[in-house]
Structure formats: structure tokens, C-alpha cells
Amino acid sequence: MLHYILCNMKRKKRRGMVTVGVSIFLVLLLNLYFENIRSYRQQLEDLSKNIPVFCRVTDASGSSDNDIAIPAEIVDVLQNSVYVKELSLSHWLAAGIEDFPMEEWKAHTIYFPVGVNRVEAVPGMEADNISLSEEEQKEFFGTDERVCIVDESAMKENEWEIGDVVPLNLIRYIYTTHEIRSEMMGVEEFKIIGTMDEMFAATAGIYPDMLLPLGTVRDILSRKQVPFTANSASFYVADPLNLDAFKEEMKAAGMAEQSADSMFSYTGNALSVDDEMFVSFANHLRQSIDILNAFFPIICAVVLIIGYVVSYLLCSSRQWEFALFRAIGQHTHEVVRMFWTEQFFLALAGNAAGSLAALLFAGNLSVALTVNGVVLVSYLIGCAAALWRMGRRNAMQLLFMQN
């Protein structure tokens, strides 16, 4: 009798080890599966940082993205859009330092101030080219006060110093569909609060002699009841994963797609979106995620089947024990619950061991919890099915078969 008990204990231990081993294997396998999904999703989220989507407002033909007239309505949409970040705007002016009529402008020195909201709005310029600190630059670009930053060559030419108040006779540009006209706006006084490097030789085209806050330019135009337009606008899409929603918003704002068949005009109402590379990589990652997600029901079914087969084989080897409990008067569902509870704790132990091993390598708690849930539920459903099948047999028949 003692020999039988010891042998039975050894068999139960081996059966328990099988259940724990199978659970560990399934947990590690599913951790690998879910970690791949998580990795692809993380790559998709990081894609906007690694491959930013850059946009420019252009004319309808796409041939020019500066020296155009972008309506205030479009500018306001861009400034208020949740899909737009790092928006760079500029508004170019001309100016003399004396009061003179428009017809005499050729006899006077003309400077080119530009209203900007960020240093990046001036091609080729960087924050290091300006004498102000980072905090001072942020305050300058966000104000609507009459202040300016002046090119060092203009400072020397006019013997100006920081703190001087300069009277500028402002000239604005009027853009029609196919031509540009000029108009005097009168004298405005600006206080010099900083200087910038002379960079004319390093850039193509006209380089500004002065920087003005864009808010200041808008305020001056508003006071003179002159419609505001931006001469350039560029930005990055804040969330490229919502490109479709962004494009719908831009379309509703009146922005059209570029067309090579369109004639050039000075009206800035088209959008260039450099998203080809981002879309290609994003689609590839989305396809990979979709393929892996498509296998999820199959994986759950496989785990369920494994739970059924393993439990059935292990429980079949304990038919005599099952029948004995039935013979001494215990109800079938009580015996099934007892066997199922035993399998539950064994599977739980295997899950814990497998999850601990997975955490040591991957270190992702959310993945480990998800895997535990999938393996435990699917495995135990299979186990319940196997026990239910065995519970339908007659107890005396099981005892007879065992003998």
C-alpha cells in the first residue's frame, strides 16, 4: 500500500510538472508574439519623430513657397489647428529711415524688414545668429510691441546702438493674382533691442535687414485697416498618424492640392505635404500589425486545444482517482471542480514562472499581464472541456477499466 501511495505521489508530481512546463512554454511563446505587436506599435508612434512630415503653403502651381500672399483666414486656421506644430510665418516689408513720398523712394536707402514669429521663418537663419538669449528671443517673437532686431551692417552704417529708437517709413507690398504693387504706410518708431549677423552672402535672394515681431506687423496693418497676408508659411504635422484628418481640415479651410497644370499666381492657397516616406513606412508597419492581430484568434484557439489535450491526457491517467471520489459519494461537478482547481494553480504557477522569465528579458509588465490573461483563460477553458468529457463516464465503468 505504501509503495502504491509513493508511486501515486511521484506520478502526480510528474503530471504537475507537465502542466507547469506547458504553461511556461505557452507564456514565453505568447510574450514573444505580443512583444512583436508592441514593438511595431511603438515604431509606428516613434515614426513621426524619426520621419517628420513637413508642409509648405505654395501657389496653386507649386512653383513658389515664398513671396506669395497667404490670406489671413488660412493663417488663422494654421495657428489654431491641433494638427500643426512649429508654424513659421513671415511678412516682408520695405522701409526708409526718413519720411518721403512713394515716388522718391529711389533716392533713399531702402531696408527690408520682415515680420516673423520664429527665427526659422527666415531661410538660413539660426538662433545663434541673433544676439538675444533664447528666452529673450521667445519673448521677442511673441510680442506686438514696436521693437526690432537690426543687421550689424545697418547698425554700423547708421551708427545705431541697442536702445535707439528708429523711425521707419514703412512700405507694404500689395499682391494681386499676377503682379505686386507697393504702398506707403507712414512712419512707425521701433526700438532696437538686439542685433543679428550679416548673412547676405550666405543666402540666395534678399536677406532681411531687420526682424520685427509678426504680431507687431499684424497690429500695424490692423490699425491702418489693411488686410493681413503672410508671405510664407511652413510647419510640421503634429501627429502624422492622423494625416487624413489633417488634410480634411486643410481642405475645409480652402487649401487646394498643387497642380502642375495650374498657372502661377501670387495667391498662396495650395499645400505641399512631404509625406511620401512617412506614409510608406507607416503602411508597412500597419500591415505587420494587422497580420499579427489576425493570428490572435488562431493563437487563442491553439492554446485552448493544447489546454484540452494536455488536461485530457493527464486526467485520463487519473481515471481511477476520479472514479474513486465518485464511488465514495462525491458529486461529479465537485470532483471536476477539485481537479480543475488543481490544474488552475499549476497553470498559474507556470504562468508566474514564464512571466518572470519574460520580464527579465523584455521588461514589459503590460505585455506580461496580457499574456497571463490569454494563456490562463484559454488553457483553463480547454481543461474544463476535458474534465467535463471525463465526468460524463460512469464511475463503476472507470473503476472496472482501471482494474
mmCIF file of C-alpha atoms in Angstrom:
data_model
loop_
_atom_site.group_PDB
_atom_site.id
_atom_site.type_symbol
_atom_site.label_atom_id
_atom_site.label_comp_id
_atom_site.label_asym_id
_atom_site.label_seq_id
_atom_site.Cartn_x
_atom_site.Cartn_y
_atom_site.Cartn_z
ATOM 1 C CA MET A 1 0.000 0.000 0.000
ATOM 2 C CA LEU A 2 2.815 2.353 0.953
ATOM 3 C CA HIS A 3 4.527 1.567 -2.325
ATOM 4 C CA TYR A 4 1.336 2.450 -4.252
ATOM 5 C CA ILE A 5 0.943 5.752 -2.381
ATOM 6 C CA LEU A 6 4.575 6.735 -3.075
ATOM 7 C CA CYS A 7 4.247 5.811 -6.747
ATOM 8 C CA ASN A 8 0.996 7.740 -6.994
ATOM 9 C CA MET A 9 2.664 10.829 -5.419
ATOM 10 C CA LYS A 10 5.504 10.605 -7.944
ATOM 11 C CA ARG A 11 3.013 10.333 -10.814
ATOM 12 C CA LYS A 12 1.084 13.365 -9.530
ATOM 13 C CA LYS A 13 4.332 15.310 -9.250
ATOM 14 C CA ARG A 14 5.282 14.429 -12.828
ATOM 15 C CA ARG A 15 1.812 15.369 -14.058
ATOM 16 C CA GLY A 16 2.064 18.669 -12.207
ATOM 17 C CA MET A 17 5.440 19.388 -13.753
ATOM 18 C CA VAL A 18 3.970 18.749 -17.209
ATOM 19 C CA THR A 19 1.207 21.310 -16.615
ATOM 20 C CA VAL A 20 3.679 23.869 -15.256
ATOM 21 C CA GLY A 21 6.099 23.232 -18.140
ATOM 22 C CA VAL A 22 3.391 23.606 -20.785
ATOM 23 C CA SER A 23 2.208 26.857 -19.158
ATOM 24 C CA ILE A 24 5.749 28.258 -19.110
ATOM 25 C CA PHE A 25 6.200 27.384 -22.784
ATOM 26 C CA LEU A 26 2.897 29.000 -23.781
ATOM 27 C CA VAL A 27 3.627 32.135 -21.755
ATOM 28 C CA LEU A 28 7.060 32.586 -23.323
ATOM 29 C CA LEU A 29 5.654 31.954 -26.807
ATOM 30 C CA LEU A 30 2.825 34.461 -26.389
ATOM 31 C CA ASN A 31 5.174 37.003 -24.816
ATOM 32 C CA LEU A 32 7.205 36.875 -28.000
ATOM 33 C CA TYR A 33 4.017 37.318 -30.053
ATOM 34 C CA PHE A 34 2.674 40.281 -28.048
ATOM 35 C CA GLU A 35 6.126 41.864 -27.762
ATOM 36 C CA ASN A 36 6.352 41.904 -31.567
ATOM 37 C CA ILE A 37 2.981 43.671 -31.765
ATOM 38 C CA ARG A 38 4.036 46.162 -29.078
ATOM 39 C CA SER A 39 7.342 46.774 -30.855
ATOM 40 C CA TYR A 40 5.613 47.514 -34.170
ATOM 41 C CA ARG A 41 3.157 49.865 -32.455
ATOM 42 C CA GLN A 42 5.998 51.671 -30.713
ATOM 43 C CA GLN A 43 7.825 52.033 -34.026
ATOM 44 C CA LEU A 44 4.636 53.490 -35.507
ATOM 45 C CA GLU A 45 4.368 56.020 -32.672
ATOM 46 C CA ASP A 46 8.056 56.947 -32.995
ATOM 47 C CA LEU A 47 7.791 57.311 -36.764
ATOM 48 C CA SER A 48 6.617 60.932 -36.551
ATOM 49 C CA LYS A 49 9.799 61.806 -34.625
ATOM 50 C CA ASN A 50 12.104 59.900 -36.948
ATOM 51 C CA ILE A 51 10.370 60.915 -40.193
ATOM 52 C CA PRO A 52 8.607 64.271 -39.589
ATOM 53 C CA VAL A 53 6.050 65.415 -42.163
ATOM 54 C CA PHE A 54 6.997 68.885 -43.426
ATOM 55 C CA CYS A 55 4.448 71.140 -45.130
ATOM 56 C CA ARG A 56 4.670 74.388 -47.103
ATOM 57 C CA VAL A 57 1.999 76.731 -48.362
ATOM 58 C CA THR A 58 2.543 77.488 -52.052
ATOM 59 C CA ASP A 59 0.740 78.952 -55.028
ATOM 60 C CA ALA A 60 -1.603 76.641 -56.950
ATOM 61 C CA SER A 61 1.141 75.502 -59.344
ATOM 62 C CA GLY A 62 3.541 74.710 -56.505
ATOM 63 C CA SER A 63 6.300 76.782 -58.096
ATOM 64 C CA SER A 64 6.736 79.241 -55.193
ATOM 65 C CA ASP A 65 6.527 78.942 -51.423
ATOM 66 C CA ASN A 66 7.650 82.487 -50.577
ATOM 67 C CA ASP A 67 6.872 85.982 -51.808
ATOM 68 C CA ILE A 68 3.223 84.986 -52.101
ATOM 69 C CA ALA A 69 0.082 86.261 -50.391
ATOM 70 C CA ILE A 70 -1.416 83.774 -47.933
ATOM 71 C CA PRO A 71 -4.837 85.025 -46.754
ATOM 72 C CA ALA A 72 -5.345 85.775 -43.059
ATOM 73 C CA GLU A 73 -8.129 83.153 -42.923
ATOM 74 C CA ILE A 74 -5.666 80.393 -43.827
ATOM 75 C CA VAL A 75 -3.067 81.771 -41.409
ATOM 76 C CA ASP A 76 -5.618 81.724 -38.574
ATOM 77 C CA VAL A 77 -6.561 78.113 -39.349
ATOM 78 C CA LEU A 78 -2.901 77.081 -39.255
ATOM 79 C CA GLN A 79 -2.290 78.913 -35.980
ATOM 80 C CA ASN A 80 -5.312 77.322 -34.291
ATOM 81 C CA SER A 81 -5.036 73.811 -35.720
ATOM 82 C CA VAL A 82 -4.165 70.961 -33.348
ATOM 83 C CA TYR A 83 -2.534 69.177 -36.306
ATOM 84 C CA VAL A 84 0.055 71.927 -36.870
ATOM 85 C CA LYS A 85 3.272 72.454 -34.911
ATOM 86 C CA GLU A 86 6.331 74.688 -35.316
ATOM 87 C CA LEU A 87 4.455 77.023 -37.660
ATOM 88 C CA SER A 88 6.815 79.557 -39.258
ATOM 89 C CA LEU A 89 5.263 82.702 -40.780
ATOM 90 C CA SER A 90 6.765 85.781 -42.404
ATOM 91 C CA HIS A 91 5.536 89.113 -43.756
ATOM 92 C CA TRP A 92 8.014 91.180 -45.782
ATOM 93 C CA LEU A 93 8.096 94.968 -45.865
ATOM 94 C CA ALA A 94 10.356 97.690 -47.207
ATOM 95 C CA ALA A 95 11.327 100.795 -45.247
ATOM 96 C CA GLY A 96 13.305 104.010 -45.365
ATOM 97 C CA ILE A 97 14.558 105.909 -42.343
ATOM 98 C CA GLU A 98 13.143 109.218 -43.498
ATOM 99 C CA ASP A 99 9.678 110.446 -44.370
ATOM 100 C CA PHE A 100 9.350 110.728 -48.157
ATOM 101 C CA PRO A 101 6.647 110.207 -50.803
ATOM 102 C CA MET A 102 6.482 106.977 -52.724
ATOM 103 C CA GLU A 103 7.706 108.459 -55.984
ATOM 104 C CA GLU A 104 11.022 109.464 -54.331
ATOM 105 C CA TRP A 105 11.902 106.062 -52.879
ATOM 106 C CA LYS A 106 14.779 105.505 -55.339
ATOM 107 C CA ALA A 107 16.632 108.496 -53.879
ATOM 108 C CA HIS A 108 16.686 106.990 -50.394
ATOM 109 C CA THR A 109 18.303 103.995 -48.738
ATOM 110 C CA ILE A 110 15.777 101.198 -48.544
ATOM 111 C CA TYR A 111 15.874 98.452 -45.934
ATOM 112 C CA PHE A 112 13.922 95.221 -45.853
ATOM 113 C CA PRO A 113 12.291 94.457 -42.502
ATOM 114 C CA VAL A 114 10.432 91.163 -42.120
ATOM 115 C CA GLY A 115 7.830 90.269 -39.546
ATOM 116 C CA VAL A 116 8.335 86.713 -38.258
ATOM 117 C CA ASN A 117 7.001 84.539 -35.464
ATOM 118 C CA ARG A 118 10.037 82.237 -35.332
ATOM 119 C CA VAL A 119 13.664 82.513 -36.362
ATOM 120 C CA GLU A 120 13.148 79.532 -38.706
ATOM 121 C CA ALA A 121 10.819 81.704 -40.810
ATOM 122 C CA VAL A 122 13.941 83.295 -42.347
ATOM 123 C CA PRO A 123 15.728 80.742 -44.585
ATOM 124 C CA GLY A 124 19.310 80.183 -43.496
ATOM 125 C CA MET A 125 18.955 81.958 -40.154
ATOM 126 C CA GLU A 126 19.522 80.265 -36.817
ATOM 127 C CA ALA A 127 19.037 81.336 -33.219
ATOM 128 C CA ASP A 128 22.833 81.688 -32.822
ATOM 129 C CA ASN A 129 22.805 84.473 -35.436
ATOM 130 C CA ILE A 130 20.861 86.706 -33.049
ATOM 131 C CA SER A 131 22.453 88.456 -30.052
ATOM 132 C CA LEU A 132 19.449 87.837 -27.781
ATOM 133 C CA SER A 133 19.246 84.866 -25.414
ATOM 134 C CA GLU A 134 16.832 82.013 -26.075
ATOM 135 C CA GLU A 135 14.347 83.372 -23.555
ATOM 136 C CA GLU A 136 14.640 86.905 -24.959
ATOM 137 C CA GLN A 137 14.079 85.619 -28.498
ATOM 138 C CA LYS A 138 10.956 83.747 -27.393
ATOM 139 C CA GLU A 139 9.608 86.924 -25.823
ATOM 140 C CA PHE A 140 10.529 88.997 -28.909
ATOM 141 C CA PHE A 141 8.765 86.726 -31.407
ATOM 142 C CA GLY A 142 5.651 86.605 -29.240
ATOM 143 C CA THR A 143 5.153 90.316 -28.645
ATOM 144 C CA ASP A 144 3.282 93.024 -30.553
ATOM 145 C CA GLU A 145 5.401 95.900 -29.233
ATOM 146 C CA ARG A 146 7.350 98.258 -31.531
ATOM 147 C CA VAL A 147 10.762 96.567 -31.189
ATOM 148 C CA CYS A 148 13.227 95.274 -33.757
ATOM 149 C CA ILE A 149 16.474 93.354 -34.302
ATOM 150 C CA VAL A 150 18.825 95.007 -36.787
ATOM 151 C CA ASP A 151 21.547 93.625 -39.064
ATOM 152 C CA GLU A 152 25.036 94.583 -37.837
ATOM 153 C CA SER A 153 25.928 96.217 -41.157
ATOM 154 C CA ALA A 154 22.877 98.505 -40.920
ATOM 155 C CA MET A 155 23.847 99.296 -37.323
ATOM 156 C CA LYS A 156 27.324 100.418 -38.442
ATOM 157 C CA GLU A 157 26.065 102.250 -41.499
ATOM 158 C CA ASN A 158 23.675 104.397 -39.451
ATOM 159 C CA GLU A 159 25.748 104.431 -36.240
ATOM 160 C CA TRP A 160 22.842 102.990 -34.305
ATOM 161 C CA GLU A 161 23.162 101.395 -30.891
ATOM 162 C CA ILE A 162 20.996 98.971 -28.940
ATOM 163 C CA GLY A 163 18.286 101.005 -27.236
ATOM 164 C CA ASP A 164 17.971 103.580 -30.030
ATOM 165 C CA VAL A 165 14.508 104.348 -31.373
ATOM 166 C CA VAL A 166 14.452 104.232 -35.186
ATOM 167 C CA PRO A 167 11.714 105.895 -37.280
ATOM 168 C CA LEU A 168 10.893 103.610 -40.215
ATOM 169 C CA ASN A 169 8.867 104.814 -43.172
ATOM 170 C CA LEU A 170 7.141 101.508 -43.933
ATOM 171 C CA ILE A 171 6.236 100.321 -47.421
ATOM 172 C CA ARG A 172 3.912 97.353 -47.836
ATOM 173 C CA TYR A 173 3.531 95.061 -50.831
ATOM 174 C CA ILE A 174 0.120 94.579 -52.416
ATOM 175 C CA TYR A 175 -0.262 91.199 -54.129
ATOM 176 C CA THR A 176 -2.783 90.669 -56.887
ATOM 177 C CA THR A 177 -3.099 87.463 -58.880
ATOM 178 C CA HIS A 178 -0.212 88.197 -61.256
ATOM 179 C CA GLU A 179 1.505 91.368 -60.040
ATOM 180 C CA ILE A 180 2.944 93.141 -56.977
ATOM 181 C CA ARG A 181 2.463 96.813 -56.155
ATOM 182 C CA SER A 182 3.869 98.954 -53.343
ATOM 183 C CA GLU A 183 2.167 101.401 -50.996
ATOM 184 C CA MET A 184 3.449 103.744 -48.284
ATOM 185 C CA MET A 185 2.078 103.111 -44.777
ATOM 186 C CA GLY A 186 3.672 106.017 -42.916
ATOM 187 C CA VAL A 187 6.316 106.269 -40.218
ATOM 188 C CA GLU A 188 6.429 103.911 -37.246
ATOM 189 C CA GLU A 189 9.067 104.061 -34.488
ATOM 190 C CA PHE A 190 10.857 100.894 -33.385
ATOM 191 C CA LYS A 191 13.248 100.360 -30.511
ATOM 192 C CA ILE A 192 16.402 98.322 -31.289
ATOM 193 C CA ILE A 193 16.720 95.537 -28.704
ATOM 194 C CA GLY A 194 19.225 93.282 -30.443
ATOM 195 C CA THR A 195 21.441 92.645 -33.459
ATOM 196 C CA MET A 196 21.886 89.806 -35.929
ATOM 197 C CA ASP A 197 24.786 88.594 -38.047
ATOM 198 C CA GLU A 198 25.203 89.855 -41.583
ATOM 199 C CA MET A 199 24.348 86.791 -43.697
ATOM 200 C CA PHE A 200 23.548 88.201 -47.106
ATOM 201 C CA ALA A 201 26.490 86.423 -48.750
ATOM 202 C CA ALA A 202 25.437 83.076 -47.311
ATOM 203 C CA THR A 203 21.918 83.088 -48.722
ATOM 204 C CA ALA A 204 20.220 83.290 -52.081
ATOM 205 C CA GLY A 205 17.876 86.192 -52.700
ATOM 206 C CA ILE A 206 17.126 89.125 -50.438
ATOM 207 C CA TYR A 207 18.111 88.795 -46.797
ATOM 208 C CA PRO A 208 16.266 90.932 -44.217
ATOM 209 C CA ASP A 209 17.990 93.946 -42.674
ATOM 210 C CA MET A 210 15.647 93.927 -39.705
ATOM 211 C CA LEU A 211 13.446 91.464 -37.827
ATOM 212 C CA LEU A 212 10.087 92.588 -36.493
ATOM 213 C CA PRO A 213 7.649 90.557 -34.375
ATOM 214 C CA LEU A 214 4.881 89.236 -36.588
ATOM 215 C CA GLY A 215 2.337 90.346 -34.004
ATOM 216 C CA THR A 216 3.621 93.903 -34.342
ATOM 217 C CA VAL A 217 3.223 93.832 -38.123
ATOM 218 C CA ARG A 218 -0.331 92.486 -37.814
ATOM 219 C CA ASP A 219 -1.162 95.168 -35.279
ATOM 220 C CA ILE A 220 0.165 97.967 -37.539
ATOM 221 C CA LEU A 221 -1.790 96.654 -40.535
ATOM 222 C CA SER A 222 -4.935 96.276 -38.424
ATOM 223 C CA ARG A 223 -4.675 99.838 -37.145
ATOM 224 C CA LYS A 224 -4.390 101.075 -40.702
ATOM 225 C CA GLN A 225 -7.291 98.810 -41.729
ATOM 226 C CA VAL A 226 -5.082 96.903 -44.159
ATOM 227 C CA PRO A 227 -5.770 93.166 -44.696
ATOM 228 C CA PHE A 228 -3.007 90.948 -43.368
ATOM 229 C CA THR A 229 -1.353 88.288 -45.539
ATOM 230 C CA ALA A 230 1.657 86.103 -44.858
ATOM 231 C CA ASN A 231 4.380 85.843 -47.492
ATOM 232 C CA SER A 232 5.464 82.361 -46.408
ATOM 233 C CA ALA A 233 4.164 79.612 -44.146
ATOM 234 C CA SER A 234 5.776 76.290 -43.289
ATOM 235 C CA PHE A 235 5.213 73.803 -40.470
ATOM 236 C CA TYR A 236 5.301 70.185 -39.355
ATOM 237 C CA VAL A 237 2.274 67.936 -38.878
ATOM 238 C CA ALA A 238 1.858 67.475 -35.130
ATOM 239 C CA ASP A 239 0.501 63.923 -35.409
ATOM 240 C CA PRO A 240 1.289 62.324 -38.775
ATOM 241 C CA LEU A 241 -0.733 59.257 -37.764
ATOM 242 C CA ASN A 242 -3.792 61.484 -38.276
ATOM 243 C CA LEU A 243 -2.776 62.714 -41.712
ATOM 244 C CA ASP A 244 -6.232 62.137 -43.179
ATOM 245 C CA ALA A 245 -7.913 64.298 -40.527
ATOM 246 C CA PHE A 246 -5.262 66.986 -41.019
ATOM 247 C CA LYS A 247 -5.785 67.050 -44.789
ATOM 248 C CA GLU A 248 -9.549 67.228 -44.357
ATOM 249 C CA GLU A 249 -9.145 70.254 -42.094
ATOM 250 C CA MET A 250 -6.841 71.969 -44.576
ATOM 251 C CA LYS A 251 -9.269 71.231 -47.403
ATOM 252 C CA ALA A 252 -12.154 72.711 -45.377
ATOM 253 C CA ALA A 253 -10.007 75.819 -44.824
ATOM 254 C CA GLY A 254 -9.893 76.372 -48.585
ATOM 255 C CA MET A 255 -6.441 74.959 -49.307
ATOM 256 C CA ALA A 256 -6.138 73.078 -52.576
ATOM 257 C CA GLU A 257 -3.677 70.450 -53.769
ATOM 258 C CA GLN A 258 -0.841 71.528 -56.019
ATOM 259 C CA SER A 259 -1.369 71.063 -59.739
ATOM 260 C CA ALA A 260 1.335 71.320 -62.368
ATOM 261 C CA ASP A 261 -1.368 72.359 -64.836
ATOM 262 C CA SER A 262 -2.216 75.489 -62.829
ATOM 263 C CA MET A 263 -0.858 78.895 -63.785
ATOM 264 C CA PHE A 264 1.499 80.673 -61.403
ATOM 265 C CA SER A 265 -0.108 83.282 -59.199
ATOM 266 C CA TYR A 266 0.858 85.222 -56.094
ATOM 267 C CA THR A 267 -2.041 83.731 -54.140
ATOM 268 C CA GLY A 268 -0.879 81.205 -51.552
ATOM 269 C CA ASN A 269 -3.744 78.733 -51.331
ATOM 270 C CA ALA A 270 -2.154 75.322 -52.022
ATOM 271 C CA LEU A 271 -0.412 72.916 -49.676
ATOM 272 C CA SER A 272 2.699 70.840 -50.256
ATOM 273 C CA VAL A 273 2.832 67.867 -47.862
ATOM 274 C CA ASP A 274 6.077 65.889 -47.851
ATOM 275 C CA ASP A 275 4.567 62.655 -46.528
ATOM 276 C CA GLU A 276 5.561 60.033 -49.100
ATOM 277 C CA MET A 277 8.278 58.383 -46.996
ATOM 278 C CA PHE A 278 6.236 58.549 -43.789
ATOM 279 C CA VAL A 279 3.162 57.011 -45.434
ATOM 280 C CA SER A 280 5.267 54.209 -46.954
ATOM 281 C CA PHE A 281 6.826 53.225 -43.616
ATOM 282 C CA ALA A 282 3.562 53.688 -41.695
ATOM 283 C CA ASN A 283 1.640 51.451 -44.108
ATOM 284 C CA HIS A 284 4.308 48.767 -43.818
ATOM 285 C CA LEU A 285 4.125 48.835 -40.007
ATOM 286 C CA ARG A 286 0.315 48.880 -40.012
ATOM 287 C CA GLN A 287 0.243 45.844 -42.324
ATOM 288 C CA SER A 288 2.609 43.973 -39.999
ATOM 289 C CA ILE A 289 0.410 44.815 -37.001
ATOM 290 C CA ASP A 290 -2.753 43.773 -38.860
ATOM 291 C CA ILE A 291 -1.199 40.444 -39.848
ATOM 292 C CA LEU A 292 -0.167 39.704 -36.262
ATOM 293 C CA ASN A 293 -3.590 40.754 -34.919
ATOM 294 C CA ALA A 294 -5.273 38.472 -37.453
ATOM 295 C CA PHE A 295 -3.482 35.490 -35.868
ATOM 296 C CA PHE A 296 -4.766 36.304 -32.359
ATOM 297 C CA PRO A 297 -7.996 34.209 -32.562
ATOM 298 C CA ILE A 298 -5.985 31.328 -34.017
ATOM 299 C CA ILE A 299 -3.430 31.562 -31.207
ATOM 300 C CA CYS A 300 -6.196 31.571 -28.580
ATOM 301 C CA ALA A 301 -7.737 28.505 -30.240
ATOM 302 C CA VAL A 302 -4.360 26.700 -30.291
ATOM 303 C CA VAL A 303 -3.803 27.457 -26.571
ATOM 304 C CA LEU A 304 -7.315 26.205 -25.821
ATOM 305 C CA ILE A 305 -6.689 22.989 -27.769
ATOM 306 C CA ILE A 306 -3.356 22.475 -26.022
ATOM 307 C CA GLY A 307 -5.089 23.001 -22.669
ATOM 308 C CA TYR A 308 -7.729 20.457 -23.655
ATOM 309 C CA VAL A 309 -5.306 17.794 -24.942
ATOM 310 C CA VAL A 310 -2.815 18.119 -22.073
ATOM 311 C CA SER A 311 -5.547 18.167 -19.429
ATOM 312 C CA TYR A 312 -7.374 15.252 -21.008
ATOM 313 C CA LEU A 313 -4.245 13.113 -21.192
ATOM 314 C CA LEU A 314 -3.242 13.967 -17.626
ATOM 315 C CA CYS A 315 -6.739 13.454 -16.273
ATOM 316 C CA SER A 316 -7.116 10.189 -18.183
ATOM 317 C CA SER A 317 -4.159 8.851 -16.240
ATOM 318 C CA ARG A 318 -6.098 9.692 -13.056
ATOM 319 C CA GLN A 319 -9.361 7.967 -14.035
ATOM 320 C CA TRP A 320 -9.156 5.583 -11.080
ATOM 321 C CA GLU A 321 -8.753 8.516 -8.683
ATOM 322 C CA PHE A 322 -11.648 10.329 -10.370
ATOM 323 C CA ALA A 323 -13.861 7.219 -10.158
ATOM 324 C CA LEU A 324 -12.895 6.606 -6.525
ATOM 325 C CA PHE A 325 -14.086 10.057 -5.489
ATOM 326 C CA ARG A 326 -17.333 9.379 -7.354
ATOM 327 C CA ALA A 327 -17.706 5.969 -5.710
ATOM 328 C CA ILE A 328 -17.432 7.372 -2.181
ATOM 329 C CA GLY A 329 -20.348 9.674 -2.867
ATOM 330 C CA GLN A 330 -18.957 12.951 -4.194
ATOM 331 C CA HIS A 331 -20.948 14.590 -6.983
ATOM 332 C CA THR A 332 -19.416 14.785 -10.468
ATOM 333 C CA HIS A 333 -19.252 18.585 -10.519
ATOM 334 C CA GLU A 334 -17.482 18.604 -7.129
ATOM 335 C CA VAL A 335 -14.794 16.224 -8.397
ATOM 336 C CA VAL A 336 -14.449 18.175 -11.646
ATOM 337 C CA ARG A 337 -14.105 21.419 -9.675
ATOM 338 C CA MET A 338 -11.431 19.853 -7.450
ATOM 339 C CA PHE A 339 -9.410 18.571 -10.429
ATOM 340 C CA TRP A 340 -9.906 21.887 -12.286
ATOM 341 C CA THR A 341 -8.752 23.892 -9.246
ATOM 342 C CA GLU A 342 -5.622 21.776 -9.062
ATOM 343 C CA GLN A 343 -4.925 22.450 -12.738
ATOM 344 C CA PHE A 344 -5.664 26.138 -12.192
ATOM 345 C CA PHE A 345 -2.981 26.530 -9.540
ATOM 346 C CA LEU A 346 -0.489 24.517 -11.547
ATOM 347 C CA ALA A 347 -1.159 26.650 -14.653
ATOM 348 C CA LEU A 348 -0.961 29.780 -12.512
ATOM 349 C CA ALA A 349 2.437 28.694 -11.191
ATOM 350 C CA GLY A 350 3.632 28.056 -14.749
ATOM 351 C CA ASN A 351 2.325 31.433 -15.853
ATOM 352 C CA ALA A 352 4.103 33.179 -12.998
ATOM 353 C CA ALA A 353 7.397 31.437 -13.769
ATOM 354 C CA GLY A 354 7.099 32.124 -17.507
ATOM 355 C CA SER A 355 6.131 35.768 -16.927
ATOM 356 C CA LEU A 356 9.058 36.288 -14.574
ATOM 357 C CA ALA A 357 11.432 34.908 -17.199
ATOM 358 C CA ALA A 358 9.822 37.109 -19.886
ATOM 359 C CA LEU A 359 10.062 40.224 -17.672
ATOM 360 C CA LEU A 360 13.769 39.625 -17.126
ATOM 361 C CA PHE A 361 14.332 39.776 -20.895
ATOM 362 C CA ALA A 362 11.603 42.134 -22.189
ATOM 363 C CA GLY A 363 10.666 44.009 -19.018
ATOM 364 C CA ASN A 364 7.181 44.944 -20.224
ATOM 365 C CA LEU A 365 4.597 44.483 -17.465
ATOM 366 C CA SER A 366 1.536 45.251 -19.622
ATOM 367 C CA VAL A 367 2.537 42.566 -22.133
ATOM 368 C CA ALA A 368 3.140 40.063 -19.323
ATOM 369 C CA LEU A 369 -0.307 40.723 -17.817
ATOM 370 C CA THR A 370 -1.997 40.387 -21.207
ATOM 371 C CA VAL A 371 -0.229 37.102 -21.890
ATOM 372 C CA ASN A 372 -1.171 35.754 -18.446
ATOM 373 C CA GLY A 373 -4.795 36.508 -19.109
ATOM 374 C CA VAL A 374 -4.840 34.929 -22.576
ATOM 375 C CA VAL A 375 -2.940 31.756 -21.566
ATOM 376 C CA LEU A 376 -4.775 31.208 -18.291
ATOM 377 C CA VAL A 377 -8.269 31.732 -19.701
ATOM 378 C CA SER A 378 -7.714 29.734 -22.915
ATOM 379 C CA TYR A 379 -5.845 26.906 -21.161
ATOM 380 C CA LEU A 380 -8.420 26.537 -18.397
ATOM 381 C CA ILE A 381 -11.310 26.524 -20.870
ATOM 382 C CA GLY A 382 -9.618 23.594 -22.608
ATOM 383 C CA CYS A 383 -9.026 21.934 -19.227
ATOM 384 C CA ALA A 384 -12.693 22.371 -18.255
ATOM 385 C CA ALA A 385 -13.778 20.788 -21.542
ATOM 386 C CA ALA A 386 -11.503 17.776 -20.927
ATOM 387 C CA LEU A 387 -12.775 17.280 -17.343
ATOM 388 C CA TRP A 388 -16.379 17.660 -18.444
ATOM 389 C CA ARG A 389 -15.877 14.910 -21.015
ATOM 390 C CA MET A 390 -14.330 12.589 -18.435
ATOM 391 C CA GLY A 391 -17.061 13.430 -15.923
ATOM 392 C CA ARG A 392 -19.702 12.047 -18.270
ATOM 393 C CA ARG A 393 -18.320 8.498 -17.885
ATOM 394 C CA ASN A 394 -19.798 6.016 -15.425
ATOM 395 C CA ALA A 395 -17.780 5.694 -12.195
ATOM 396 C CA MET A 396 -18.077 1.904 -11.999
ATOM 397 C CA GLN A 397 -17.019 1.602 -15.626
ATOM 398 C CA LEU A 398 -13.929 3.693 -14.899
ATOM 399 C CA LEU A 399 -13.037 1.502 -11.888
ATOM 400 C CA PHE A 400 -13.509 -1.654 -13.947
ATOM 401 C CA MET A 401 -11.322 -0.254 -16.790
ATOM 402 C CA GLN A 402 -8.623 0.711 -14.295
ATOM 403 C CA ASN A 403 -8.636 -2.774 -12.700
#
